């Protein structure tokens, strides 16, 4: 009833929200969760092309549960290849011990 | 003698207007916002309010235009619209052949900056209209509708130019890499590896042509231009006079004053980003708005004498040219020229270009218009 | 002959009003928003602004009612209020016996939809009042206070009906399962397992009776109804005339125009949700507002002749009935009938029901009221 | 001084915020953290009963540190049993290596 | 006899004003908000709107002051400003020597509470000015500029006092620990361990002196004071009369009425926090605003007779003293006296202090001012 | 090309946003991600000194990927020592299996 899974985390610029979501969908993941995030990384470039006054959250953080490591790596590679040359971003994998309840997984 | 008199009249007239403008609330609120941010005040206009104010200003400008266009001879717009398109394109080419040639300037960054300065700021336009109204200088109702005619061509030109440049560079790089593989081995490799960490593996050579329609669509769908166009359509097709006069019109100047505070704060906040890029951006951002305005003013004068385009209309054309996009332009460029550094173009536009356009450009072109054409 | 004249008068009058209404800014802004969303404009009214506008409109409506009630004979409200209650309940039963019987319609979804269409939209009510005011049609000050008398009974009825239906189904299912366990083994099991993955284990049979008071409380505590009631109380108990006249009243029509844009955008956004459910929802959502309005109009006429309820009041009662809840209703139903699919009822209400109520319902019932009762 | 723990993550609809919080409290967890989240899952039902224009975050994500796996599973089972028939949602467990600092844990 | 007449006049005058005030919309909206929250209404004013309203009110107050100061004799402000400073400092010392001595009250909490009650609420000030305007009571244009002269000294004094107290306690604790290590071994250890879990390891003894300039800067940079000062500067240095009269002034009373609803809701929401701390906070929070107001009123009377400070100005000074900070003060104190429990001081101020200042303080001091000085 | 890492999570009051960010920077982390969060913990003190109506997210949650456990513990200790006496907060470490893509890590 429960299931091992990988959790892929991708933090990147808000302008990429829809494009990353599309990649996740195409890779066959059953879903994803996304939150507004701020952050600081190597690029020192925080401009997302939006006025910044009062809008500190110019990043988004995706969390995608995938049934295996391979799907996570595929998504991550695709996102990185398409965007990480020009946009700031980071991607990493956590292990999820068990998916306890989900509508489809 | 006549000429000399005119010149003196012009100079004295202009100086009077200019000084008055420096005491005007519009400019005062802009500077106030900039100073507040500079002294690290925690003064904040919530993002939702900022977005709503922009919406209110542009739908108001649109409504006014739409209501008035009903009675105008719309064919008059043709020549000014053509000039707007020309100015928008010209501005990008100017950046490509001046800014891009300066030391420490990446070509794509320069092109993107040119695109942003060619594009139009709804806030600056609103500020300009408010000052024209306050001074009773008349202009064609459809003048605000010139906005997209300069905005979109500038963005499209910038994205196309950047794309052409990038593909050429890639070809050159491919050849160079082959030739110089040995020479810079050490340094190159390290750099290469770091990039691989981030982006996984080198792009396959996607030799795609730039598609222009998506860029135009993207611009038209932007929140600022959408609000303006929605207002235009509503003004043209429905009878919103009563709600316009009881709501949109009375709130206009007040909301504009708040927007000026926000833009002043933005300018200060972006100064730091501008500092990180080459100094030349600051120089460009200071001079360019005025030059662009003069170019458009010149075009406008042609229309003035050719088809009777009003003095106020000429001033609006100049202000539109002097402005640089602050809301819709940046995300479009972020998507269209992803390799350009946003700190360069947004910093240049928001921190210097917009304040210069509002503080110097608006009084300058109004003064000029009144002195030259006696509007 | 007299009758024929009246009929012709009615038809010509009605058509005039109806066409004028189609050019009215209220409707224009609604359509403008819908079109903007349809062409994927990134135009956005921030959520905070949307919520604030709803608050402003409803507290204004409440204040006005409250101020005026001070001088009215409040017992007059009794009959119209009773009719509002009846209409609210009736609407749900109609849905239960028409919509729910159609093919591909889940009964709980139909009941929830009926509940939402019986409930009241503050925005539609505000739009109706604005049009009545603009046309100088008079109505009792307390008419807006009929809102909760229809809203709450409709939601309560829907939740109770759904609950009764669900428990019956569960009993049936328990018996059926026992009998048919063998037959559908394969398919059933898979489906069952998937549900178990999501919800862990089957519900213990909680044979709980529906409690009505929590539903009423929940409705009264909703943000829209709260604002209306707060306004009523403040209008009744304090002396807010000056602030009402200098602030709430002048901003009303302008804010309403913006709300119409939002509702137009919402409608387009929800169309897709509606497409995912059975087509019958669209049909129901198109017809129901008008039928509900006619029913209430009929009840209102009775009150008109029995106790002198004004023509404007009758129209308001009809508009309230034609409207379907967009703010407070949905979360109440999401909690009260959790097994119903929100895409069905919210889609039906927001994408079709509300635009129909505003665009067709308001002019229809005003025209009808003026033609029939000469308001 | 540091301590092993399980981290239970529950993503579900915003309307359930208070109800899920109550279940967590009752289960004896020392606390929880909640963020606004958007997402896509199997249900394809995003309507949370709130107007959606401009409100992309109609989910909430709970993270609950629990001293042992059992408490996490209890909470998850309770939430799933009460709500996941009718509402969209997902629940999974991550291992936390160590709780370094907490006021009570 | 003369004296008796005056007294009777005073009492009757005062009672009339006081009762009228209870029916005033300002107070009505405050109570309305409190009641709405008490019955768990989901009525909500979005955070962005709340912040924007505060900004609008304070920049309006500032603009008005700034515009008027241009024509005033600014040296008149010296004595009232001095009294404002004195009052601010005095209030903290009063809390230190009364509230802090009560049972179950932590000294740092009491000092922080005193700081918050010495500091100034922009909302209460705005409400006071609205009532003064409504009653046609005149006051010096610069009176609102007294705000920072009381606000900052109160916060600085509180932070300094708390810091001195804390370092003394630490020294004592160090000595005590040494002496009593054996005695409380068991209990102490457990407590100690828990703290270590949270904070890792005991603080190194940082014997730092409190720096005053950062506290002043922090206060001046707060959003409320920033808006007021920005308005003052703009009013003084630019010519914002037209936008002031067409926008900021007409919206003032309406926005204030909404802010009152928010503050009423806040008060109810904070009552629970207040319940968790000692009962004495509620007592203090009820009495203190009036006492502080009387002290400032006394000082103001001295200025009235010495330098002709107007009756309205005296009332404003009293209202400023009676108010307790709700926006800028709390975060400053959270940073400046981190060991103080925010539930104590914010609960006391927001749940009781502010409602008392607005509902009782404003009418009381206006009535008093009119009765005593015949303003 | 991928890399093991620790993920340090710190949940604390919003007022500390800048101060915690500074500590993270000084400790030499390559970046951090921060989201607005609400929560409930032992303190029962939710007052962050801001008006609470409509602002349920008075916490922030930092996630910091660090190349090794030590750096994470250092940051956590420093934050806890400076703030957790007076402010509410919690800190814990998760293992990240692999950092897949990052501009510098
Ligand atoms: N070491 C890190 N830990 C957590 N988040 C990070 C880290 N480095 C980068 N990020 C996140 O990834 C985003 C992009 O990073 P970068 O591409 O390096 O600018 C940043 O804005 C952060 O939100
Ligand atoms: N594979 C997944 N990875 C991450 N989040 C998910 C996943 N599947 C579902 N979710 C989240 O859980 C919510 C409800 O899922 P569902 O019940 O399948 O609609 C979605 O809106 C997502 O936020
Ligand atoms: N067991 C827990 N699980 C998840 N988050 C927690 C837990 N305990 C505390 N928190 C978070 O840490 C914050 C501060 O906790 P505390 O210092 O105990 O008040 C809370 O507001 C929560 O956001
Ligand atoms: Na331009
Ligand atoms: Na209805
Ligand atoms: Na005070």
JSON list of N, CA and C in Angstrom, two decimals, chain A residues 13 15 19 42-55 74 77-78 80-89, chain B residues 44-47 50 195 198-201 203 262 265-266 269-270 273 276 326-327 330-331 334-335 338-339 341-343 346:
[
{"chain": "A", "resi": 13, "resn": "UNK", "atom": "N", "xyz": [13.66, 30.23, -11.68]},
{"chain": "A", "resi": 13, "resn": "UNK", "atom": "CA", "xyz": [12.99, 31.52, -11.79]},
{"chain": "A", "resi": 13, "resn": "UNK", "atom": "C", "xyz": [11.50, 31.37, -12.10]},
{"chain": "A", "resi": 15, "resn": "UNK", "atom": "N", "xyz": [9.51, 32.94, -14.02]},
{"chain": "A", "resi": 15, "resn": "UNK", "atom": "CA", "xyz": [9.09, 32.99, -15.44]},
{"chain": "A", "resi": 15, "resn": "UNK", "atom": "C", "xyz": [9.04, 31.61, -16.09]},
{"chain": "A", "resi": 19, "resn": "UNK", "atom": "N", "xyz": [6.78, 26.41, -18.21]},
{"chain": "A", "resi": 19, "resn": "UNK", "atom": "CA", "xyz": [7.63, 25.57, -19.04]},
{"chain": "A", "resi": 19, "resn": "UNK", "atom": "C", "xyz": [8.14, 24.34, -18.27]},
{"chain": "A", "resi": 42, "resn": "UNK", "atom": "N", "xyz": [24.45, 31.32, -6.80]},
{"chain": "A", "resi": 42, "resn": "UNK", "atom": "CA", "xyz": [25.75, 31.76, -7.33]},
{"chain": "A", "resi": 42, "resn": "UNK", "atom": "C", "xyz": [25.61, 32.95, -8.26]},
{"chain": "A", "resi": 43, "resn": "UNK", "atom": "N", "xyz": [24.47, 33.04, -8.92]},
{"chain": "A", "resi": 43, "resn": "UNK", "atom": "CA", "xyz": [24.39, 34.00, -10.01]},
{"chain": "A", "resi": 43, "resn": "UNK", "atom": "C", "xyz": [24.34, 35.43, -9.55]},
{"chain": "A", "resi": 44, "resn": "UNK", "atom": "N", "xyz": [23.87, 35.64, -8.35]},
{"chain": "A", "resi": 44, "resn": "UNK", "atom": "CA", "xyz": [23.78, 37.00, -7.89]},
{"chain": "A", "resi": 44, "resn": "UNK", "atom": "C", "xyz": [22.82, 37.81, -8.73]},
{"chain": "A", "resi": 45, "resn": "UNK", "atom": "N", "xyz": [22.10, 37.13, -9.60]},
{"chain": "A", "resi": 45, "resn": "UNK", "atom": "CA", "xyz": [21.14, 37.79, -10.46]},
{"chain": "A", "resi": 45, "resn": "UNK", "atom": "C", "xyz": [19.78, 37.49, -9.90]},
{"chain": "A", "resi": 46, "resn": "UNK", "atom": "N", "xyz": [19.14, 38.46, -9.35]},
{"chain": "A", "resi": 46, "resn": "UNK", "atom": "CA", "xyz": [17.82, 38.19, -8.82]},
{"chain": "A", "resi": 46, "resn": "UNK", "atom": "C", "xyz": [16.73, 38.71, -9.72]},
{"chain": "A", "resi": 47, "resn": "UNK", "atom": "N", "xyz": [17.14, 39.54, -10.69]},
{"chain": "A", "resi": 47, "resn": "UNK", "atom": "CA", "xyz": [16.14, 40.12, -11.58]},
{"chain": "A", "resi": 47, "resn": "UNK", "atom": "C", "xyz": [15.40, 39.05, -12.33]},
{"chain": "A", "resi": 48, "resn": "UNK", "atom": "N", "xyz": [14.12, 38.96, -12.10]},
{"chain": "A", "resi": 48, "resn": "UNK", "atom": "CA", "xyz": [13.36, 38.02, -12.89]},
{"chain": "A", "resi": 48, "resn": "UNK", "atom": "C", "xyz": [12.58, 38.81, -13.92]},
{"chain": "A", "resi": 49, "resn": "UNK", "atom": "N", "xyz": [12.88, 40.08, -14.02]},
{"chain": "A", "resi": 49, "resn": "UNK", "atom": "CA", "xyz": [12.17, 40.87, -15.00]},
{"chain": "A", "resi": 49, "resn": "UNK", "atom": "C", "xyz": [10.85, 41.39, -14.47]},
{"chain": "A", "resi": 50, "resn": "UNK", "atom": "N", "xyz": [10.66, 41.32, -13.18]},
{"chain": "A", "resi": 50, "resn": "UNK", "atom": "CA", "xyz": [9.46, 41.87, -12.57]},
{"chain": "A", "resi": 50, "resn": "UNK", "atom": "C", "xyz": [9.89, 42.97, -11.62]},
{"chain": "A", "resi": 51, "resn": "UNK", "atom": "N", "xyz": [9.06, 43.99, -11.43]},
{"chain": "A", "resi": 51, "resn": "UNK", "atom": "CA", "xyz": [9.41, 44.98, -10.43]},
{"chain": "A", "resi": 51, "resn": "UNK", "atom": "C", "xyz": [9.63, 44.29, -9.10]},
{"chain": "A", "resi": 52, "resn": "UNK", "atom": "N", "xyz": [10.64, 44.71, -8.38]},
{"chain": "A", "resi": 52, "resn": "UNK", "atom": "CA", "xyz": [11.03, 43.94, -7.21]},
{"chain": "A", "resi": 52, "resn": "UNK", "atom": "C", "xyz": [10.46, 44.47, -5.91]},
{"chain": "A", "resi": 53, "resn": "UNK", "atom": "N", "xyz": [10.05, 45.73, -5.89]},
{"chain": "A", "resi": 53, "resn": "UNK", "atom": "CA", "xyz": [9.56, 46.28, -4.63]},
{"chain": "A", "resi": 53, "resn": "UNK", "atom": "C", "xyz": [8.47, 45.36, -4.10]},
{"chain": "A", "resi": 54, "resn": "UNK", "atom": "N", "xyz": [8.69, 44.85, -2.92]},
{"chain": "A", "resi": 54, "resn": "UNK", "atom": "CA", "xyz": [7.66, 44.07, -2.27]},
{"chain": "A", "resi": 54, "resn": "UNK", "atom": "C", "xyz": [7.41, 42.69, -2.84]},
{"chain": "A", "resi": 55, "resn": "UNK", "atom": "N", "xyz": [8.20, 42.31, -3.79]},
{"chain": "A", "resi": 55, "resn": "UNK", "atom": "CA", "xyz": [7.96, 40.97, -4.32]},
{"chain": "A", "resi": 55, "resn": "UNK", "atom": "C", "xyz": [9.24, 40.17, -4.18]},
{"chain": "A", "resi": 74, "resn": "UNK", "atom": "N", "xyz": [15.72, 12.29, -15.41]},
{"chain": "A", "resi": 74, "resn": "UNK", "atom": "CA", "xyz": [15.30, 12.73, -16.74]},
{"chain": "A", "resi": 74, "resn": "UNK", "atom": "C", "xyz": [14.72, 14.13, -16.72]},
{"chain": "A", "resi": 77, "resn": "UNK", "atom": "N", "xyz": [17.47, 16.65, -15.95]},
{"chain": "A", "resi": 77, "resn": "UNK", "atom": "CA", "xyz": [18.37, 16.87, -17.08]},
{"chain": "A", "resi": 77, "resn": "UNK", "atom": "C", "xyz": [17.72, 17.74, -18.14]},
{"chain": "A", "resi": 78, "resn": "UNK", "atom": "N", "xyz": [16.46, 17.46, -18.38]},
{"chain": "A", "resi": 78, "resn": "UNK", "atom": "CA", "xyz": [15.76, 18.22, -19.41]},
{"chain": "A", "resi": 78, "resn": "UNK", "atom": "C", "xyz": [15.63, 19.70, -19.01]},
{"chain": "A", "resi": 80, "resn": "UNK", "atom": "N", "xyz": [17.47, 21.34, -16.85]},
{"chain": "A", "resi": 80, "resn": "UNK", "atom": "CA", "xyz": [18.79, 21.97, -16.81]},
{"chain": "A", "resi": 80, "resn": "UNK", "atom": "C", "xyz": [19.30, 22.27, -18.21]},
{"chain": "A", "resi": 81, "resn": "UNK", "atom": "N", "xyz": [19.11, 21.32, -19.11]},
{"chain": "A", "resi": 81, "resn": "UNK", "atom": "CA", "xyz": [19.62, 21.52, -20.47]},
{"chain": "A", "resi": 81, "resn": "UNK", "atom": "C", "xyz": [18.91, 22.69, -21.15]},
{"chain": "A", "resi": 82, "resn": "UNK", "atom": "N", "xyz": [17.63, 22.79, -20.92]},
{"chain": "A", "resi": 82, "resn": "UNK", "atom": "CA", "xyz": [16.90, 23.86, -21.61]},
{"chain": "A", "resi": 82, "resn": "UNK", "atom": "C", "xyz": [17.11, 25.22, -20.98]},
{"chain": "A", "resi": 83, "resn": "UNK", "atom": "N", "xyz": [17.28, 25.26, -19.65]},
{"chain": "A", "resi": 83, "resn": "UNK", "atom": "CA", "xyz": [17.21, 26.57, -19.01]},
{"chain": "A", "resi": 83, "resn": "UNK", "atom": "C", "xyz": [18.43, 27.01, -18.21]},
{"chain": "A", "resi": 84, "resn": "UNK", "atom": "N", "xyz": [19.20, 26.07, -17.66]},
{"chain": "A", "resi": 84, "resn": "UNK", "atom": "CA", "xyz": [20.16, 26.50, -16.67]},
{"chain": "A", "resi": 84, "resn": "UNK", "atom": "C", "xyz": [21.38, 27.22, -17.25]},
{"chain": "A", "resi": 85, "resn": "UNK", "atom": "N", "xyz": [21.51, 27.23, -18.57]},
{"chain": "A", "resi": 85, "resn": "UNK", "atom": "CA", "xyz": [22.53, 28.10, -19.15]},
{"chain": "A", "resi": 85, "resn": "UNK", "atom": "C", "xyz": [22.18, 29.57, -18.93]},
{"chain": "A", "resi": 86, "resn": "UNK", "atom": "N", "xyz": [20.90, 29.88, -19.06]},
{"chain": "A", "resi": 86, "resn": "UNK", "atom": "CA", "xyz": [20.50, 31.29, -19.08]},
{"chain": "A", "resi": 86, "resn": "UNK", "atom": "C", "xyz": [19.73, 31.73, -17.84]},
{"chain": "A", "resi": 87, "resn": "UNK", "atom": "N", "xyz": [19.21, 30.77, -17.11]},
{"chain": "A", "resi": 87, "resn": "UNK", "atom": "CA", "xyz": [18.42, 31.13, -15.94]},
{"chain": "A", "resi": 87, "resn": "UNK", "atom": "C", "xyz": [19.07, 30.53, -14.70]},
{"chain": "A", "resi": 88, "resn": "UNK", "atom": "N", "xyz": [18.84, 31.15, -13.56]},
{"chain": "A", "resi": 88, "resn": "UNK", "atom": "CA", "xyz": [19.38, 30.55, -12.35]},
{"chain": "A", "resi": 88, "resn": "UNK", "atom": "C", "xyz": [18.50, 29.39, -11.93]},
{"chain": "A", "resi": 89, "resn": "UNK", "atom": "N", "xyz": [19.08, 28.44, -11.24]},
{"chain": "A", "resi": 89, "resn": "UNK", "atom": "CA", "xyz": [18.31, 27.27, -10.85]},
{"chain": "A", "resi": 89, "resn": "UNK", "atom": "C", "xyz": [19.17, 26.20, -10.22]},
{"chain": "B", "resi": 44, "resn": "UNK", "atom": "N", "xyz": [6.43, 50.77, 2.15]},
{"chain": "B", "resi": 44, "resn": "UNK", "atom": "CA", "xyz": [6.16, 49.76, 1.13]},
{"chain": "B", "resi": 44, "resn": "UNK", "atom": "C", "xyz": [4.77, 49.95, 0.55]},
{"chain": "B", "resi": 45, "resn": "UNK", "atom": "N", "xyz": [4.69, 49.92, -0.77]},
{"chain": "B", "resi": 45, "resn": "UNK", "atom": "CA", "xyz": [3.41, 49.87, -1.45]},
{"chain": "B", "resi": 45, "resn": "UNK", "atom": "C", "xyz": [3.23, 48.41, -1.87]},
{"chain": "B", "resi": 46, "resn": "UNK", "atom": "N", "xyz": [2.25, 47.72, -1.30]},
{"chain": "B", "resi": 46, "resn": "UNK", "atom": "CA", "xyz": [2.12, 46.29, -1.61]},
{"chain": "B", "resi": 46, "resn": "UNK", "atom": "C", "xyz": [2.04, 46.03, -3.12]},
{"chain": "B", "resi": 47, "resn": "UNK", "atom": "N", "xyz": [2.58, 44.91, -3.50]},
{"chain": "B", "resi": 47, "resn": "UNK", "atom": "CA", "xyz": [2.62, 44.52, -4.90]},
{"chain": "B", "resi": 47, "resn": "UNK", "atom": "C", "xyz": [1.24, 44.55, -5.55]},
{"chain": "B", "resi": 50, "resn": "UNK", "atom": "N", "xyz": [0.36, 48.09, -6.36]},
{"chain": "B", "resi": 50, "resn": "UNK", "atom": "CA", "xyz": [1.15, 48.55, -7.50]},
{"chain": "B", "resi": 50, "resn": "UNK", "atom": "C", "xyz": [0.54, 48.07, -8.80]},
{"chain": "B", "resi": 195, "resn": "UNK", "atom": "N", "xyz": [29.74, 24.71, -16.30]},
{"chain": "B", "resi": 195, "resn": "UNK", "atom": "CA", "xyz": [28.50, 24.83, -17.06]},
{"chain": "B", "resi": 195, "resn": "UNK", "atom": "C", "xyz": [27.80, 23.50, -17.17]},
{"chain": "B", "resi": 198, "resn": "UNK", "atom": "N", "xyz": [25.73, 22.78, -14.30]},
{"chain": "B", "resi": 198, "resn": "UNK", "atom": "CA", "xyz": [24.45, 23.46, -14.26]},
{"chain": "B", "resi": 198, "resn": "UNK", "atom": "C", "xyz": [23.49, 22.98, -15.34]},
{"chain": "B", "resi": 199, "resn": "UNK", "atom": "N", "xyz": [23.98, 22.87, -16.53]},
{"chain": "B", "resi": 199, "resn": "UNK", "atom": "CA", "xyz": [23.03, 22.63, -17.62]},
{"chain": "B", "resi": 199, "resn": "UNK", "atom": "C", "xyz": [23.11, 21.23, -18.20]},
{"chain": "B", "resi": 200, "resn": "UNK", "atom": "N", "xyz": [23.89, 20.40, -17.61]},
{"chain": "B", "resi": 200, "resn": "UNK", "atom": "CA", "xyz": [23.84, 18.99, -17.96]},
{"chain": "B", "resi": 200, "resn": "UNK", "atom": "C", "xyz": [24.72, 18.63, -19.13]},
{"chain": "B", "resi": 201, "resn": "UNK", "atom": "N", "xyz": [24.35, 19.10, -20.31]},
{"chain": "B", "resi": 201, "resn": "UNK", "atom": "CA", "xyz": [25.15, 18.76, -21.46]},
{"chain": "B", "resi": 201, "resn": "UNK", "atom": "C", "xyz": [24.95, 19.85, -22.50]},
{"chain": "B", "resi": 203, "resn": "UNK", "atom": "N", "xyz": [23.97, 22.15, -25.52]},
{"chain": "B", "resi": 203, "resn": "UNK", "atom": "CA", "xyz": [22.79, 22.18, -26.37]},
{"chain": "B", "resi": 203, "resn": "UNK", "atom": "C", "xyz": [23.07, 21.46, -27.67]},
{"chain": "B", "resi": 262, "resn": "UNK", "atom": "N", "xyz": [6.45, 54.59, -6.08]},
{"chain": "B", "resi": 262, "resn": "UNK", "atom": "CA", "xyz": [6.94, 53.23, -6.32]},
{"chain": "B", "resi": 262, "resn": "UNK", "atom": "C", "xyz": [8.10, 53.24, -7.31]},
{"chain": "B", "resi": 265, "resn": "UNK", "atom": "N", "xyz": [11.22, 54.39, -5.72]},
{"chain": "B", "resi": 265, "resn": "UNK", "atom": "CA", "xyz": [11.81, 53.34, -4.88]},
{"chain": "B", "resi": 265, "resn": "UNK", "atom": "C", "xyz": [12.49, 52.29, -5.74]},
{"chain": "B", "resi": 266, "resn": "UNK", "atom": "N", "xyz": [11.80, 51.88, -6.81]},
{"chain": "B", "resi": 266, "resn": "UNK", "atom": "CA", "xyz": [12.38, 50.91, -7.74]},
{"chain": "B", "resi": 266, "resn": "UNK", "atom": "C", "xyz": [13.73, 51.38, -8.27]},
{"chain": "B", "resi": 269, "resn": "UNK", "atom": "N", "xyz": [16.36, 50.95, -5.80]},
{"chain": "B", "resi": 269, "resn": "UNK", "atom": "CA", "xyz": [16.64, 49.53, -5.56]},
{"chain": "B", "resi": 269, "resn": "UNK", "atom": "C", "xyz": [17.46, 48.93, -6.69]},
{"chain": "B", "resi": 270, "resn": "UNK", "atom": "N", "xyz": [17.24, 49.41, -7.90]},
{"chain": "B", "resi": 270, "resn": "UNK", "atom": "CA", "xyz": [17.92, 48.82, -9.05]},
{"chain": "B", "resi": 270, "resn": "UNK", "atom": "C", "xyz": [19.32, 49.38, -9.26]},
{"chain": "B", "resi": 273, "resn": "UNK", "atom": "N", "xyz": [21.97, 46.92, -8.83]},
{"chain": "B", "resi": 273, "resn": "UNK", "atom": "CA", "xyz": [22.13, 45.97, -9.93]},
{"chain": "B", "resi": 273, "resn": "UNK", "atom": "C", "xyz": [22.92, 46.60, -11.06]},
{"chain": "B", "resi": 276, "resn": "UNK", "atom": "N", "xyz": [26.63, 46.59, -10.82]},
{"chain": "B", "resi": 276, "resn": "UNK", "atom": "CA", "xyz": [27.35, 45.34, -11.06]},
{"chain": "B", "resi": 276, "resn": "UNK", "atom": "C", "xyz": [27.74, 45.19, -12.52]},
{"chain": "B", "resi": 326, "resn": "UNK", "atom": "N", "xyz": [8.80, 49.20, -18.33]},
{"chain": "B", "resi": 326, "resn": "UNK", "atom": "CA", "xyz": [9.09, 48.76, -16.96]},
{"chain": "B", "resi": 326, "resn": "UNK", "atom": "C", "xyz": [8.24, 47.58, -16.52]},
{"chain": "B", "resi": 327, "resn": "UNK", "atom": "N", "xyz": [7.16, 47.29, -17.20]},
{"chain": "B", "resi": 327, "resn": "UNK", "atom": "CA", "xyz": [6.27, 46.21, -16.72]},
{"chain": "B", "resi": 327, "resn": "UNK", "atom": "C", "xyz": [6.27, 45.04, -17.70]},
{"chain": "B", "resi": 330, "resn": "UNK", "atom": "N", "xyz": [10.29, 43.75, -19.70]},
{"chain": "B", "resi": 330, "resn": "UNK", "atom": "CA", "xyz": [11.29, 42.84, -19.12]},
{"chain": "B", "resi": 330, "resn": "UNK", "atom": "C", "xyz": [10.97, 41.36, -19.23]},
{"chain": "B", "resi": 331, "resn": "UNK", "atom": "N", "xyz": [9.76, 40.90, -18.87]},
{"chain": "B", "resi": 331, "resn": "UNK", "atom": "CA", "xyz": [9.55, 39.45, -19.00]},
{"chain": "B", "resi": 331, "resn": "UNK", "atom": "C", "xyz": [9.60, 38.99, -20.46]},
{"chain": "B", "resi": 334, "resn": "UNK", "atom": "N", "xyz": [13.17, 38.64, -21.16]},
{"chain": "B", "resi": 334, "resn": "UNK", "atom": "CA", "xyz": [13.74, 37.51, -20.40]},
{"chain": "B", "resi": 334, "resn": "UNK", "atom": "C", "xyz": [13.46, 36.21, -21.15]},
{"chain": "B", "resi": 335, "resn": "UNK", "atom": "N", "xyz": [12.29, 36.12, -21.76]},
{"chain": "B", "resi": 335, "resn": "UNK", "atom": "CA", "xyz": [11.95, 34.93, -22.52]},
{"chain": "B", "resi": 335, "resn": "UNK", "atom": "C", "xyz": [12.58, 34.95, -23.91]},
{"chain": "B", "resi": 338, "resn": "UNK", "atom": "N", "xyz": [17.06, 35.01, -23.65]},
{"chain": "B", "resi": 338, "resn": "UNK", "atom": "CA", "xyz": [17.38, 34.48, -22.32]},
{"chain": "B", "resi": 338, "resn": "UNK", "atom": "C", "xyz": [18.84, 34.64, -21.94]},
{"chain": "B", "resi": 339, "resn": "UNK", "atom": "N", "xyz": [19.73, 34.73, -22.93]},
{"chain": "B", "resi": 339, "resn": "UNK", "atom": "CA", "xyz": [21.14, 34.82, -22.57]},
{"chain": "B", "resi": 339, "resn": "UNK", "atom": "C", "xyz": [21.55, 36.22, -22.13]},
{"chain": "B", "resi": 341, "resn": "UNK", "atom": "N", "xyz": [21.69, 39.48, -19.76]},
{"chain": "B", "resi": 341, "resn": "UNK", "atom": "CA", "xyz": [21.67, 39.65, -18.30]},
{"chain": "B", "resi": 341, "resn": "UNK", "atom": "C", "xyz": [20.61, 40.67, -17.90]},
{"chain": "B", "resi": 342, "resn": "UNK", "atom": "N", "xyz": [19.59, 40.25, -17.18]},
{"chain": "B", "resi": 342, "resn": "UNK", "atom": "CA", "xyz": [18.52, 41.17, -16.81]},
{"chain": "B", "resi": 342, "resn": "UNK", "atom": "C", "xyz": [19.01, 42.34, -15.97]},
{"chain": "B", "resi": 343, "resn": "UNK", "atom": "N", "xyz": [20.05, 42.12, -15.18]},
{"chain": "B", "resi": 343, "resn": "UNK", "atom": "CA", "xyz": [20.55, 43.23, -14.36]},
{"chain": "B", "resi": 343, "resn": "UNK", "atom": "C", "xyz": [21.00, 44.38, -15.23]},
{"chain": "B", "resi": 346, "resn": "UNK", "atom": "N", "xyz": [17.38, 45.81, -17.11]},
{"chain": "B", "resi": 346, "resn": "UNK", "atom": "CA", "xyz": [16.40, 46.33, -16.15]},
{"chain": "B", "resi": 346, "resn": "UNK", "atom": "C", "xyz": [17.03, 47.42, -15.29]}
]
